Short mmCIF file of C-alpha atoms in Angstrom, two decimals:
data_model
loop_
_atom_site.label_atom_id
_atom_site.label_comp_id
_atom_site.label_asym_id
_atom_site.label_seq_id
_atom_site.Cartn_x
_atom_site.Cartn_y
_atom_site.Cartn_z
CA MET A 1 -69.16 61.88 -0.41
CA VAL A 2 -66.74 59.18 1.59
CA GLN A 3 -69.79 57.64 3.47
CA ARG A 4 -68.16 56.19 6.63
CA LYS A 5 -69.30 53.42 8.40
CA PRO A 6 -69.52 53.39 12.12
CA SER A 7 -67.83 49.56 11.18
CA TYR A 8 -64.51 50.67 11.44
CA ALA A 9 -64.87 54.79 12.16
CA ALA A 10 -64.99 53.75 16.26
CA SER A 11 -62.16 50.58 15.68
CA PHE A 12 -60.13 53.10 16.02
CA THR A 13 -61.69 56.35 17.72
CA ALA A 14 -63.71 54.29 20.34
CA VAL A 15 -60.47 54.09 22.00
CA PRO A 16 -61.55 53.92 26.04
CA VAL A 17 -62.98 57.61 27.46
CA ALA A 18 -60.05 57.10 30.25
CA LEU A 19 -57.27 56.85 27.46
CA LEU A 20 -57.95 59.30 25.47
CA LEU A 21 -58.20 61.95 28.24
CA ALA A 22 -55.44 60.17 29.95
CA GLY A 23 -52.45 62.69 30.19
CA CYS A 24 -54.06 66.05 28.46
CA GLU A 25 -51.99 67.92 30.97
CA ALA A 26 -48.83 66.73 30.12
CA GLU A 27 -46.79 66.79 27.13
CA VAL A 28 -47.57 63.98 24.88
CA GLN A 29 -46.24 61.88 23.44
CA PRO A 30 -46.03 59.86 19.76
CA GLY A 31 -48.97 57.56 20.06
CA ASP A 32 -49.91 58.17 23.24
CA LEU A 33 -54.11 58.39 23.02
CA GLN A 34 -55.58 61.62 23.03
CA LEU A 35 -57.39 63.39 19.99
CA ILE A 36 -55.28 66.16 18.78
CA THR A 37 -56.93 69.82 18.39
CA GLY A 38 -54.92 72.18 16.14
CA PHE A 39 -52.60 70.61 13.18
CA ALA A 40 -52.81 66.71 13.41
CA GLY A 41 -50.62 65.61 9.87
CA LEU A 42 -51.25 65.74 6.05
CA VAL A 43 -52.72 62.73 4.30
CA ALA A 44 -53.20 61.78 0.94
CA ALA A 45 -54.17 58.66 -1.33
CA ASP A 46 -55.38 56.67 -4.70
CA GLU A 47 -58.56 55.63 -2.59
CA PRO A 48 -60.94 57.54 -0.48
CA ASN A 49 -61.67 55.20 2.66
CA ALA A 50 -57.64 54.62 3.37
CA VAL A 51 -57.65 58.78 4.07
CA VAL A 52 -60.02 58.23 6.37
CA VAL A 53 -58.22 55.92 8.46
CA GLY A 54 -54.90 57.77 8.72
CA ARG A 55 -57.19 60.27 9.22
CA GLU A 56 -58.04 59.03 12.33
CA VAL A 57 -54.92 57.72 13.44
CA LEU A 58 -53.26 61.42 12.91
CA ALA A 59 -56.43 62.93 15.11
CA ASN A 60 -55.67 60.03 17.72
CA ASN A 61 -52.05 61.34 18.41
CA GLY A 62 -50.72 58.23 15.78
CA THR A 63 -47.39 58.86 13.52
CA ALA A 64 -47.42 59.21 10.03
CA VAL A 65 -45.49 55.34 10.44
CA ASP A 66 -49.46 54.35 12.58
CA ALA A 67 -50.94 56.33 10.10
CA ALA A 68 -49.05 54.43 6.99
CA VAL A 69 -49.24 50.67 8.45
CA ALA A 70 -53.58 51.55 9.58
CA MET A 71 -53.98 52.90 4.98
CA ALA A 72 -52.23 50.34 4.06
CA PHE A 73 -54.51 47.57 5.65
CA THR A 74 -57.65 49.47 4.57
CA LEU A 75 -56.22 49.56 1.06
CA SER A 76 -56.27 45.77 1.27
CA ALA A 77 -59.58 46.07 2.21
CA THR A 78 -60.56 48.95 -0.73
CA LEU A 79 -58.39 48.85 -3.26
CA PRO A 80 -57.61 45.11 -3.31
CA SER A 81 -56.93 45.02 -6.72
CA ARG A 82 -53.52 47.21 -6.64
CA ALA A 83 -52.66 46.95 -2.93
CA GLY A 84 -53.50 43.91 -1.57
CA VAL A 85 -52.04 41.73 1.21
CA GLY A 86 -50.50 39.52 -1.42
CA SER A 87 -48.82 42.58 -3.01
CA GLY A 88 -45.78 44.52 -3.05
CA GLY A 89 -43.98 47.94 -2.85
CA ALA A 90 -41.76 50.29 -1.64
CA CYS A 91 -42.24 52.71 0.87
CA ILE A 92 -39.95 55.77 2.19
CA VAL A 93 -39.57 56.37 6.45
CA TYR A 94 -38.21 59.51 7.24
CA ASP A 95 -38.67 60.08 10.59
CA HIS A 96 -37.76 63.65 12.24
CA GLY A 97 -36.17 62.45 15.47
CA GLN A 98 -33.05 59.81 14.46
CA GLN A 99 -32.68 62.39 11.52
CA ALA A 100 -32.56 59.77 9.01
CA ALA A 101 -34.63 58.24 6.02
CA GLN A 102 -35.28 54.90 5.40
CA ALA A 103 -35.37 52.88 2.63
CA LEU A 104 -38.47 49.84 3.09
CA SER A 105 -38.96 47.21 -0.02
CA PHE A 106 -41.23 44.09 -0.34
CA THR A 107 -41.43 44.27 -4.03
CA PRO A 108 -43.54 41.37 -6.36
CA GLN A 109 -40.31 39.29 -7.61
CA ALA A 110 -40.55 36.23 -8.77
CA ALA A 111 -39.44 33.43 -5.65
CA PRO A 112 -37.32 30.54 -7.73
CA GLY A 113 -41.12 27.98 -7.85
CA GLY A 114 -42.54 30.96 -9.77
CA GLY A 115 -45.15 32.01 -7.57
CA VAL A 116 -45.26 35.57 -5.69
CA VAL A 117 -44.71 35.39 -2.07
CA PRO A 118 -47.28 38.05 -0.95
CA LEU A 119 -44.77 40.45 1.38
CA MET A 120 -47.11 43.14 2.40
CA SER A 121 -47.87 43.23 6.01
CA ARG A 122 -44.78 41.36 6.90
CA ALA A 123 -43.56 44.75 5.99
CA MET A 124 -45.45 47.23 7.80
CA ALA A 125 -44.36 44.78 10.61
CA VAL A 126 -41.31 45.99 10.05
CA MET A 127 -42.04 49.22 9.41
CA HIS A 128 -43.66 49.55 13.16
CA ALA A 129 -41.25 47.78 15.18
CA ARG A 130 -38.71 50.05 13.96
CA TYR A 131 -40.60 53.71 13.84
CA GLY A 132 -44.33 52.75 15.48
CA PHE A 133 -46.12 54.16 18.55
CA VAL A 134 -49.87 53.12 18.57
CA ARG A 135 -50.63 49.27 19.26
CA TRP A 136 -50.75 46.86 16.42
CA GLU A 137 -54.35 45.81 16.53
CA LEU A 138 -55.70 49.18 16.43
CA LEU A 139 -54.42 49.66 13.21
CA VAL A 140 -54.90 46.27 11.67
CA THR A 141 -58.62 46.46 12.50
CA PRO A 142 -59.65 48.98 10.75
CA GLY A 143 -59.36 47.14 8.24
CA GLU A 144 -60.38 43.69 9.16
CA ASN A 145 -63.68 45.80 9.42
CA LEU A 146 -64.30 46.64 6.48
CA ALA A 147 -63.42 43.09 5.11
CA ARG A 148 -66.37 41.37 7.47
CA PHE A 149 -68.69 44.15 7.37
CA GLY A 150 -68.62 45.23 3.60
CA ASN A 151 -68.04 49.04 2.86
CA PRO A 152 -69.61 50.27 -0.25
CA VAL A 153 -66.56 49.97 -3.78
CA SER A 154 -65.28 53.51 -4.49
CA ARG A 155 -65.19 54.72 -7.94
CA ALA A 156 -61.03 54.13 -7.41
CA LEU A 157 -61.91 50.12 -7.01
CA ALA A 158 -64.91 50.11 -9.37
CA LYS A 159 -62.90 52.28 -12.23
CA ASP A 160 -60.06 48.69 -11.66
CA LEU A 161 -63.13 46.52 -11.78
CA GLN A 162 -64.63 47.37 -15.11
CA ALA A 163 -60.91 47.60 -16.11
CA ALA A 164 -60.71 43.52 -15.14
CA ARG A 165 -64.55 42.06 -15.98
CA THR A 166 -63.21 39.70 -17.54
CA LYS A 167 -60.22 38.20 -15.85
CA ILE A 168 -62.72 38.43 -12.83
CA LEU A 169 -66.16 36.57 -14.90
CA GLY A 170 -63.20 33.92 -16.29
CA ASN A 171 -61.59 32.79 -12.34
CA PRO A 172 -63.27 31.24 -10.24
CA GLY A 173 -61.22 32.69 -6.68
CA LEU A 174 -61.88 36.51 -8.20
CA ARG A 175 -65.83 35.78 -9.42
CA LYS A 176 -66.13 34.96 -5.98
CA ILE A 177 -65.47 37.99 -4.17
CA TYR A 178 -66.85 40.73 -7.07
CA ALA A 179 -69.47 39.74 -9.08
CA GLY A 180 -71.70 41.55 -9.18
CA GLY A 181 -75.91 41.35 -9.98
CA SER A 182 -77.10 40.32 -13.70
CA GLY A 183 -72.99 38.57 -14.62
CA GLY A 184 -71.45 40.88 -14.56
CA VAL A 185 -68.62 42.72 -11.75
CA LEU A 186 -69.43 45.19 -8.34
CA GLN A 187 -70.32 48.55 -9.06
CA GLU A 188 -69.37 51.74 -8.11
CA GLY A 189 -71.91 52.10 -4.70
CA ASP A 190 -72.05 48.33 -4.52
CA ASN A 191 -71.32 46.86 -0.79
CA LEU A 192 -68.08 44.75 -2.12
CA VAL A 193 -68.07 41.87 1.76
CA GLN A 194 -64.30 39.67 1.90
CA PRO A 195 -65.62 37.64 4.69
CA GLU A 196 -62.20 35.26 4.27
CA LEU A 197 -59.23 38.30 4.34
CA SER A 198 -61.07 39.73 6.84
CA THR A 199 -60.27 36.30 9.04
CA VAL A 200 -57.11 36.64 8.05
CA LEU A 201 -56.95 40.19 8.99
CA SER A 202 -57.47 39.25 12.35
CA GLY A 203 -54.72 36.18 12.28
CA ILE A 204 -52.25 39.13 11.17
CA ARG A 205 -54.15 41.58 13.73
CA GLN A 206 -53.95 39.35 16.95
CA ARG A 207 -50.34 37.43 15.85
CA GLY A 208 -48.50 39.68 14.12
CA GLY A 209 -47.64 40.70 10.69
CA GLY A 210 -46.13 37.66 10.61
CA TYR A 211 -48.50 35.68 10.67
CA LEU A 212 -48.97 34.28 7.29
CA TYR A 213 -45.81 33.20 7.50
CA SER A 214 -45.65 31.16 11.01
CA ALA A 215 -46.60 28.19 12.19
CA ASP A 216 -48.13 26.21 9.95
CA LEU A 217 -49.79 28.81 7.48
CA PRO A 218 -47.22 28.65 4.98
CA ASP A 219 -47.64 24.91 4.67
CA ARG A 220 -50.99 25.86 4.00
CA LEU A 221 -51.25 29.11 1.03
CA SER A 222 -48.49 26.57 -0.64
CA LEU A 223 -51.14 24.23 -1.00
CA ALA A 224 -53.98 26.90 -1.59
CA GLY A 225 -51.55 27.93 -4.43
CA GLU A 226 -51.21 24.66 -5.84
CA ARG A 227 -54.92 23.86 -6.63
CA VAL A 228 -54.49 27.50 -8.06
CA GLY A 229 -51.54 26.88 -10.00
CA VAL A 230 -48.78 28.56 -8.32
CA SER A 231 -46.23 27.05 -6.55
CA MET A 232 -44.63 28.50 -3.58
CA SER A 233 -42.90 26.29 -0.52
CA PRO A 234 -43.22 26.48 2.82
CA THR A 235 -39.80 27.60 3.00
CA GLU A 236 -39.61 30.13 0.05
CA ILE A 237 -42.62 31.58 2.24
CA ARG A 238 -41.15 31.60 5.45
CA GLU A 239 -37.68 32.78 4.46
CA SER A 240 -39.60 36.00 1.81
CA VAL A 241 -38.06 39.23 3.89
CA PRO A 242 -38.75 42.97 2.73
CA SER A 243 -35.67 44.44 3.48
CA LEU A 244 -34.64 48.04 5.49
CA VAL A 245 -32.26 49.43 3.93
CA GLU A 246 -30.58 52.81 3.46
CA PRO A 247 -32.13 54.96 0.18
CA LEU A 248 -30.78 56.53 -2.16
CA ARG A 249 -30.13 60.54 -2.06
CA VAL A 250 -29.76 62.89 -4.76
CA GLU A 251 -28.81 66.61 -3.26
CA VAL A 252 -31.54 68.99 -3.54
CA GLY A 253 -30.33 72.47 -1.93
CA PRO A 254 -29.57 71.74 1.77
CA ASP A 255 -31.97 68.90 1.16
CA PHE A 256 -31.78 64.61 -0.25
CA LEU A 257 -34.17 63.95 -2.40
CA PHE A 258 -34.09 60.20 -0.76
CA LEU A 259 -35.76 57.78 -3.81
CA PRO A 260 -35.52 53.53 -3.13
CA PRO A 261 -33.19 51.83 -4.22
CA PRO A 262 -32.93 48.40 -5.95
CA PRO A 263 -34.82 45.69 -6.77
CA SER A 264 -37.58 48.48 -7.81
CA THR A 265 -36.05 50.89 -10.06
CA GLY A 266 -37.73 53.60 -10.44
CA GLY A 267 -35.80 55.04 -7.46
CA VAL A 268 -32.91 54.68 -9.89
CA MET A 269 -34.60 56.97 -13.10
CA THR A 270 -36.12 59.27 -10.21
CA GLY A 271 -32.31 60.12 -8.85
CA GLN A 272 -31.56 59.87 -12.70
CA LEU A 273 -33.69 62.36 -14.73
CA TRP A 274 -33.63 64.59 -11.11
CA GLN A 275 -30.29 65.19 -11.57
CA LEU A 276 -30.67 65.24 -16.03
CA LEU A 277 -33.53 67.46 -16.18
CA ALA A 278 -33.47 70.09 -12.79
CA GLU A 279 -30.19 70.39 -13.67
CA ILE A 280 -30.41 71.55 -17.12
CA GLU A 281 -30.63 75.08 -17.11
CA ASP A 282 -33.75 76.55 -19.29
CA TRP A 283 -35.67 73.99 -18.38
CA GLU A 284 -38.99 74.62 -17.24
CA PRO A 285 -42.01 72.87 -17.39
CA ASP A 286 -44.23 74.21 -20.73
CA THR A 287 -41.35 76.44 -22.59
CA ARG A 288 -41.60 75.18 -26.00
CA ASP A 289 -37.93 72.61 -25.24
CA SER A 290 -38.99 71.50 -22.47
CA GLY A 291 -40.73 68.46 -24.50
CA VAL A 292 -38.59 67.56 -26.01
CA LEU A 293 -35.97 67.96 -23.09
CA LEU A 294 -38.10 65.75 -21.04
CA ALA A 295 -38.88 62.54 -23.60
CA GLN A 296 -34.31 62.34 -24.61
CA ALA A 297 -34.14 62.50 -21.47
CA GLU A 298 -36.89 59.05 -20.43
CA ARG A 299 -35.26 58.10 -22.98
CA ALA A 300 -31.48 58.06 -21.78
CA VAL A 301 -32.81 56.71 -18.62
CA LEU A 302 -34.94 53.48 -20.38
CA ALA A 303 -32.09 52.62 -22.25
CA ASP A 304 -29.71 53.43 -19.69
CA ARG A 305 -32.05 50.62 -16.84
CA SER A 306 -31.18 47.22 -19.30
CA LYS A 307 -26.77 48.76 -19.06
CA TRP A 308 -26.64 48.34 -14.63
CA LEU A 309 -29.72 46.16 -14.05
CA LEU A 310 -29.53 42.27 -13.87
CA PRO A 311 -32.01 39.78 -13.83
CA ASP A 312 -31.91 39.38 -10.89
CA GLY A 313 -32.97 42.90 -9.80
CA VAL A 314 -29.76 43.79 -8.19
CA SER A 315 -27.02 46.39 -9.84
CA LYS A 316 -24.51 46.55 -10.67
CA GLY A 317 -22.13 48.38 -8.65
CA ALA A 318 -23.13 50.73 -5.94
CA PRO A 319 -26.51 52.33 -6.78
CA GLN A 320 -25.71 55.24 -4.91
CA ASP A 321 -23.19 56.11 -7.88
CA LEU A 322 -26.05 54.80 -11.01
CA VAL A 323 -27.87 58.52 -9.09
CA SER A 324 -25.14 60.67 -8.84
CA GLY A 325 -23.91 63.60 -10.76
CA ASP A 326 -21.08 62.22 -12.57
CA ARG A 327 -23.10 59.39 -13.75
CA ALA A 328 -25.54 61.49 -15.18
CA GLU A 329 -22.74 63.79 -17.19
CA THR A 330 -22.07 60.84 -19.16
CA PHE A 331 -25.59 60.24 -21.03
CA ASP A 332 -26.74 61.45 -24.82
CA LEU A 333 -29.67 62.90 -24.54
CA SER A 334 -29.52 63.05 -28.62
CA GLY A 335 -28.48 60.52 -29.58
CA ALA A 336 -30.26 57.92 -27.35
CA SER A 337 -32.66 55.26 -28.98
CA ALA A 338 -35.65 54.32 -27.93
CA PRO A 339 -35.43 51.00 -25.03
CA VAL A 340 -36.57 46.83 -26.15
CA SER A 341 -37.39 46.42 -22.90
CA ALA A 342 -41.19 45.09 -21.72
CA SER A 343 -42.55 47.94 -20.81
CA PHE A 344 -44.35 48.18 -17.54
CA ALA A 345 -47.99 49.49 -17.37
CA ALA A 346 -49.10 51.72 -14.30
CA THR A 347 -50.91 49.19 -12.42
CA GLY A 348 -50.03 50.18 -9.07
CA ALA A 349 -51.65 53.19 -5.90
CA GLY A 350 -50.12 54.32 -2.86
CA PHE A 351 -49.76 57.25 -0.15
CA ALA A 352 -48.77 60.43 1.38
CA VAL A 353 -48.49 61.33 4.63
CA GLY A 354 -47.08 63.47 6.91
CA ASP A 355 -47.43 63.96 10.87
CA ARG A 356 -47.22 66.19 13.87
CA PHE A 357 -44.29 65.51 14.82
CA GLY A 358 -42.48 65.84 11.80
CA ASN A 359 -42.45 62.26 10.53
CA ALA A 360 -42.93 61.72 7.25
CA VAL A 361 -44.02 58.49 4.71
CA ALA A 362 -44.09 57.49 1.15
CA CYS A 363 -45.60 54.43 -0.28
CA SER A 364 -46.69 52.87 -3.57
CA PHE A 365 -48.05 49.63 -3.77
CA THR A 366 -48.21 47.09 -7.23
CA MET A 367 -49.99 43.17 -8.36
CA ASN A 368 -48.07 43.90 -11.00
CA ALA A 369 -50.66 43.77 -12.90
CA VAL A 370 -54.80 44.29 -11.67
CA PHE A 371 -55.37 42.29 -9.99
CA GLY A 372 -52.63 40.07 -10.09
CA SER A 373 -52.21 37.43 -11.26
CA GLY A 374 -56.15 36.59 -10.37
CA LYS A 375 -55.29 33.63 -8.27
CA VAL A 376 -57.10 33.84 -4.71
CA LEU A 377 -55.52 31.87 -2.69
CA ALA A 378 -58.01 29.56 -1.12
CA ASP A 379 -60.27 29.73 1.76
CA THR A 380 -57.87 33.61 2.67
CA GLY A 381 -59.51 35.90 0.57
CA ILE A 382 -55.39 37.17 -1.12
CA VAL A 383 -55.12 37.46 -4.11
CA LEU A 384 -51.42 37.03 -5.61
CA ALA A 385 -49.39 39.06 -7.28
CA SER A 386 -48.57 38.71 -11.27
CA PRO A 387 -44.70 37.61 -10.96
CA PRO A 388 -42.34 40.14 -13.52
CA ALA A 389 -43.30 39.28 -17.67
CA PRO A 390 -41.57 36.92 -18.97
CA GLY A 391 -38.06 38.20 -20.46
CA ALA A 392 -38.51 41.61 -18.13
CA LEU A 393 -35.60 42.25 -15.47
CA ASP A 394 -37.89 44.08 -13.54
CA ALA A 395 -40.73 44.52 -11.30
CA VAL A 396 -43.11 46.77 -11.85
CA PRO A 397 -41.03 49.73 -10.87
CA LEU A 398 -41.97 51.41 -8.22
CA SER A 399 -41.62 55.59 -7.18
CA VAL A 400 -41.58 57.45 -4.44
CA ALA A 401 -39.91 60.19 -2.82
CA VAL A 402 -39.11 62.42 0.36
CA ILE A 403 -37.30 64.84 0.80
CA GLY A 404 -35.75 66.15 3.91
CA ASN A 405 -32.99 68.11 5.95
CA GLU A 406 -30.68 65.75 8.00
CA ASN A 407 -28.99 68.82 9.88
CA ILE A 408 -31.93 70.13 11.46
CA GLY A 409 -34.90 66.93 11.44
CA ARG A 410 -37.35 67.92 9.18
CA ALA A 411 -38.52 66.96 6.47
CA ARG A 412 -40.57 68.93 3.85
CA LEU A 413 -42.00 66.67 1.12
CA ALA A 414 -43.52 63.51 0.57
CA ALA A 415 -45.43 61.56 -2.73
CA SER A 416 -45.92 58.22 -3.86
CA ALA A 417 -46.77 57.81 -7.87
CA GLY A 418 -47.85 54.21 -8.56
CA SER A 419 -45.76 52.54 -10.69
CA GLY A 420 -45.16 51.89 -13.73
CA ASP A 421 -42.29 53.36 -16.81
CA SER A 422 -43.65 56.51 -16.95
CA SER A 423 -44.10 57.56 -12.97
CA PRO A 424 -40.91 58.41 -12.31
CA SER A 425 -40.61 60.57 -15.01
CA ASP A 426 -44.64 61.97 -14.18
CA LEU A 427 -42.88 62.67 -10.52
CA VAL A 428 -40.26 64.70 -11.71
CA GLN A 429 -42.32 66.81 -13.86
CA VAL A 430 -44.19 67.74 -10.84
CA LEU A 431 -41.27 67.58 -8.13
CA ILE A 432 -39.82 70.49 -10.77
CA ARG A 433 -43.15 72.33 -10.65
CA VAL A 434 -43.96 72.63 -6.90
CA LEU A 435 -39.43 72.91 -6.07
CA ASN A 436 -38.24 75.94 -8.82
CA ASP A 437 -40.84 77.04 -9.55
CA ASP A 438 -43.13 77.23 -6.54
CA GLU A 439 -46.24 76.20 -7.82
CA PRO A 440 -48.89 74.84 -5.73
CA PRO A 441 -48.95 71.30 -5.22
CA VAL A 442 -52.98 70.99 -5.84
CA ASP A 443 -51.62 72.88 -9.62
CA ALA A 444 -48.50 70.83 -9.87
CA VAL A 445 -50.17 67.50 -9.96
CA ALA A 446 -52.55 68.59 -11.94
CA ALA A 447 -50.58 70.06 -15.00
CA PRO A 448 -50.85 68.91 -18.41
CA ARG A 449 -47.76 65.78 -18.45
CA VAL A 450 -45.49 64.40 -21.23
CA HIS A 451 -44.10 61.10 -21.26
CA LEU A 452 -43.05 57.97 -23.29
CA ILE A 453 -44.94 55.11 -23.94
CA ALA A 454 -44.36 52.08 -25.95
CA GLY A 455 -41.98 52.14 -28.64
CA GLY A 456 -40.94 54.99 -28.03
CA SER A 457 -43.52 57.47 -28.73
CA VAL A 458 -44.68 60.23 -26.86
CA GLY A 459 -48.18 60.53 -25.58
CA TYR A 460 -48.83 63.72 -24.25
CA GLU A 461 -52.20 64.90 -22.34
CA LEU A 462 -54.61 67.75 -22.95
CA GLY A 463 -54.14 71.42 -22.20
CA LEU A 464 -50.49 71.06 -23.06
CA SER A 465 -48.88 74.13 -25.55
CA GLY A 466 -49.17 74.11 -28.86
CA ASP A 467 -45.72 74.87 -29.40
CA VAL A 468 -43.96 71.79 -26.87
CA ILE A 469 -45.87 69.31 -28.80
CA SER A 470 -44.80 70.80 -32.30
CA ALA A 471 -40.71 71.42 -31.11
CA LEU A 472 -41.60 66.78 -30.41
CA GLU A 473 -42.86 66.21 -34.07
CA GLU A 474 -40.05 68.85 -35.41
CA SER A 475 -37.63 67.22 -33.52
CA GLY A 476 -38.95 63.80 -35.33
CA PHE A 477 -40.72 62.07 -32.01
CA GLN A 478 -44.00 60.16 -32.73
CA VAL A 479 -46.76 62.08 -30.63
CA ARG A 480 -50.32 61.98 -29.55
CA ALA A 481 -52.79 63.12 -26.67
CA GLU A 482 -52.79 59.62 -23.99
CA ALA A 483 -54.42 61.03 -20.66
CA ASP A 484 -51.14 60.10 -18.58
CA PRO A 485 -51.88 56.65 -16.09
CA THR A 486 -49.58 58.11 -13.60
CA ARG A 487 -51.57 58.99 -9.79
CA ILE A 488 -49.88 60.97 -8.36
CA ASN A 489 -50.50 62.40 -4.11
CA LEU A 490 -47.69 64.49 -2.57
CA PHE A 491 -47.67 66.95 0.30
CA PHE A 492 -44.81 69.65 0.04
CA CYS A 493 -43.82 72.24 3.49
CA PRO A 494 -41.68 74.92 2.17
CA GLU A 495 -40.20 75.22 5.74
CA GLY A 496 -40.79 71.34 6.85
CA TYR A 497 -43.57 70.79 8.74
CA ALA A 498 -42.29 70.22 12.03
CA ARG A 499 -42.83 73.46 13.29
CA VAL A 500 -46.31 73.17 13.40
CA GLU A 501 -47.23 76.90 13.71
CA ARG A 502 -46.12 77.02 10.39
CA ALA A 503 -48.59 74.73 8.93
CA SER A 504 -50.56 76.26 7.04
CA LEU A 505 -47.96 77.20 4.62
CA CYS A 506 -48.42 73.34 3.66
CA GLY A 507 -50.06 71.84 0.02
CA ILE A 508 -51.30 68.77 -0.55
CA ALA A 509 -52.81 67.18 -3.05
CA THR A 510 -53.80 64.08 -4.73
CA ASP A 511 -53.86 63.74 -8.72
CA PRO A 512 -57.10 64.59 -10.28
CA ARG A 513 -57.17 61.89 -12.69
CA GLY A 514 -57.83 59.73 -9.91
CA HIS A 515 -60.36 59.10 -7.59
CA GLY A 516 -58.42 59.89 -4.21
CA LEU A 517 -58.75 62.10 -1.61
CA ALA A 518 -56.21 65.06 -0.03
CA GLU A 519 -56.83 65.61 4.15
CA THR A 520 -55.06 68.42 5.82
CA VAL A 521 -56.01 66.95 9.72
CA ARG A 522 -57.18 69.54 12.32
#
């Protein structure tokens, strides 16, 4: 059961009554503060409190972008292990009015000095400036209040606290925030109070998303970084910016699958896997050879990454060409060898949200490791993301997707699959189940998956058909039962949810492997 505190629920819904009632007789425009009756949107995320906040924004006539901004700052207080102010990420925004999608990229990559500049607040400001309607301060306030007054540790965060127990207790900055009684870490239900983070969020609320990058803040952040052994010059902090760019496009019937371009490789990998698997006439989940074909395709895509990805995250050639059908036809699935590059564990978090106006947002955040570098900037509560591992070509791959039609201005699907090398494969498996096999999102997300693991072996989840496992073994793959680490949040509306009267056809799901929440907002 999600525990709702007046300190944050009231921060959005306790809008002056006159504002909520004003204009009731007129046509309601996006962002006009008014309680909505009937369908208001769809929201799913890896942490329940973020869903509660996103739901409140949608219920008060906010858009998907408004909800996404509020949810991002909420996650910074409720799931700081994966989505803090110091995290990076990638988002896909589908705008119904413009009938177009855009990709927002703010991956956590090492600056010249070796540190990773926090970019999340600046990225949310860019998205809000372009697409938002609700006032900025109303969207930051819920996260600020959760940090200031405290919030019960959710099961999602409690799992990460236990997994990172050694890192937390061995680091004074983390221990100060996340240590519990009896020499351990905070447990599920314990009250997590983050006064220093709330002060930072207060500055972001009052002065905008550029607060950390203006005036004397870059100097202070740089000095705080030096004290914990992280080099970020004030100039690097001021000049680090997210990018709002054209997404990758892959045709899916009459629609497009919109994906994030490099520097994160998750979008290219997802697009290539879709081209390889969705176009194989006899590839269907759960058939005897499905696991073999999936493992071969995933292995080929990972091997191809080392061919097109440059060390600075830029691709050789045009990114759109990498997800073309022509390139997919050059892959030799049976001859691909296991990749030798560093593998990336699933350490991200994300959400998918849609509003009643037809807008959709999917975002995935990462610290490159649970609790990132483990280093906290003094007096800020900001946990810094880890730089990519030495010799790695990429930050953790981030996987998000939106499916929409630019001719009629409808989004049909939005999904986040967190991060890690297996996330593109997991996302494609779910997409094919939903789009090609007509499975309800809840069933598609919960279905057993197959994924490559370190060294080129194949992990499979319990419940997978024995025939699929036997076929993998007969094809020479080393296999073992292993729970899939990816957490997927997804909604799907067969006719496009811009038609509110058809919203009952929509399905929404959060991954049962995690501890998130999914809701249709009415």
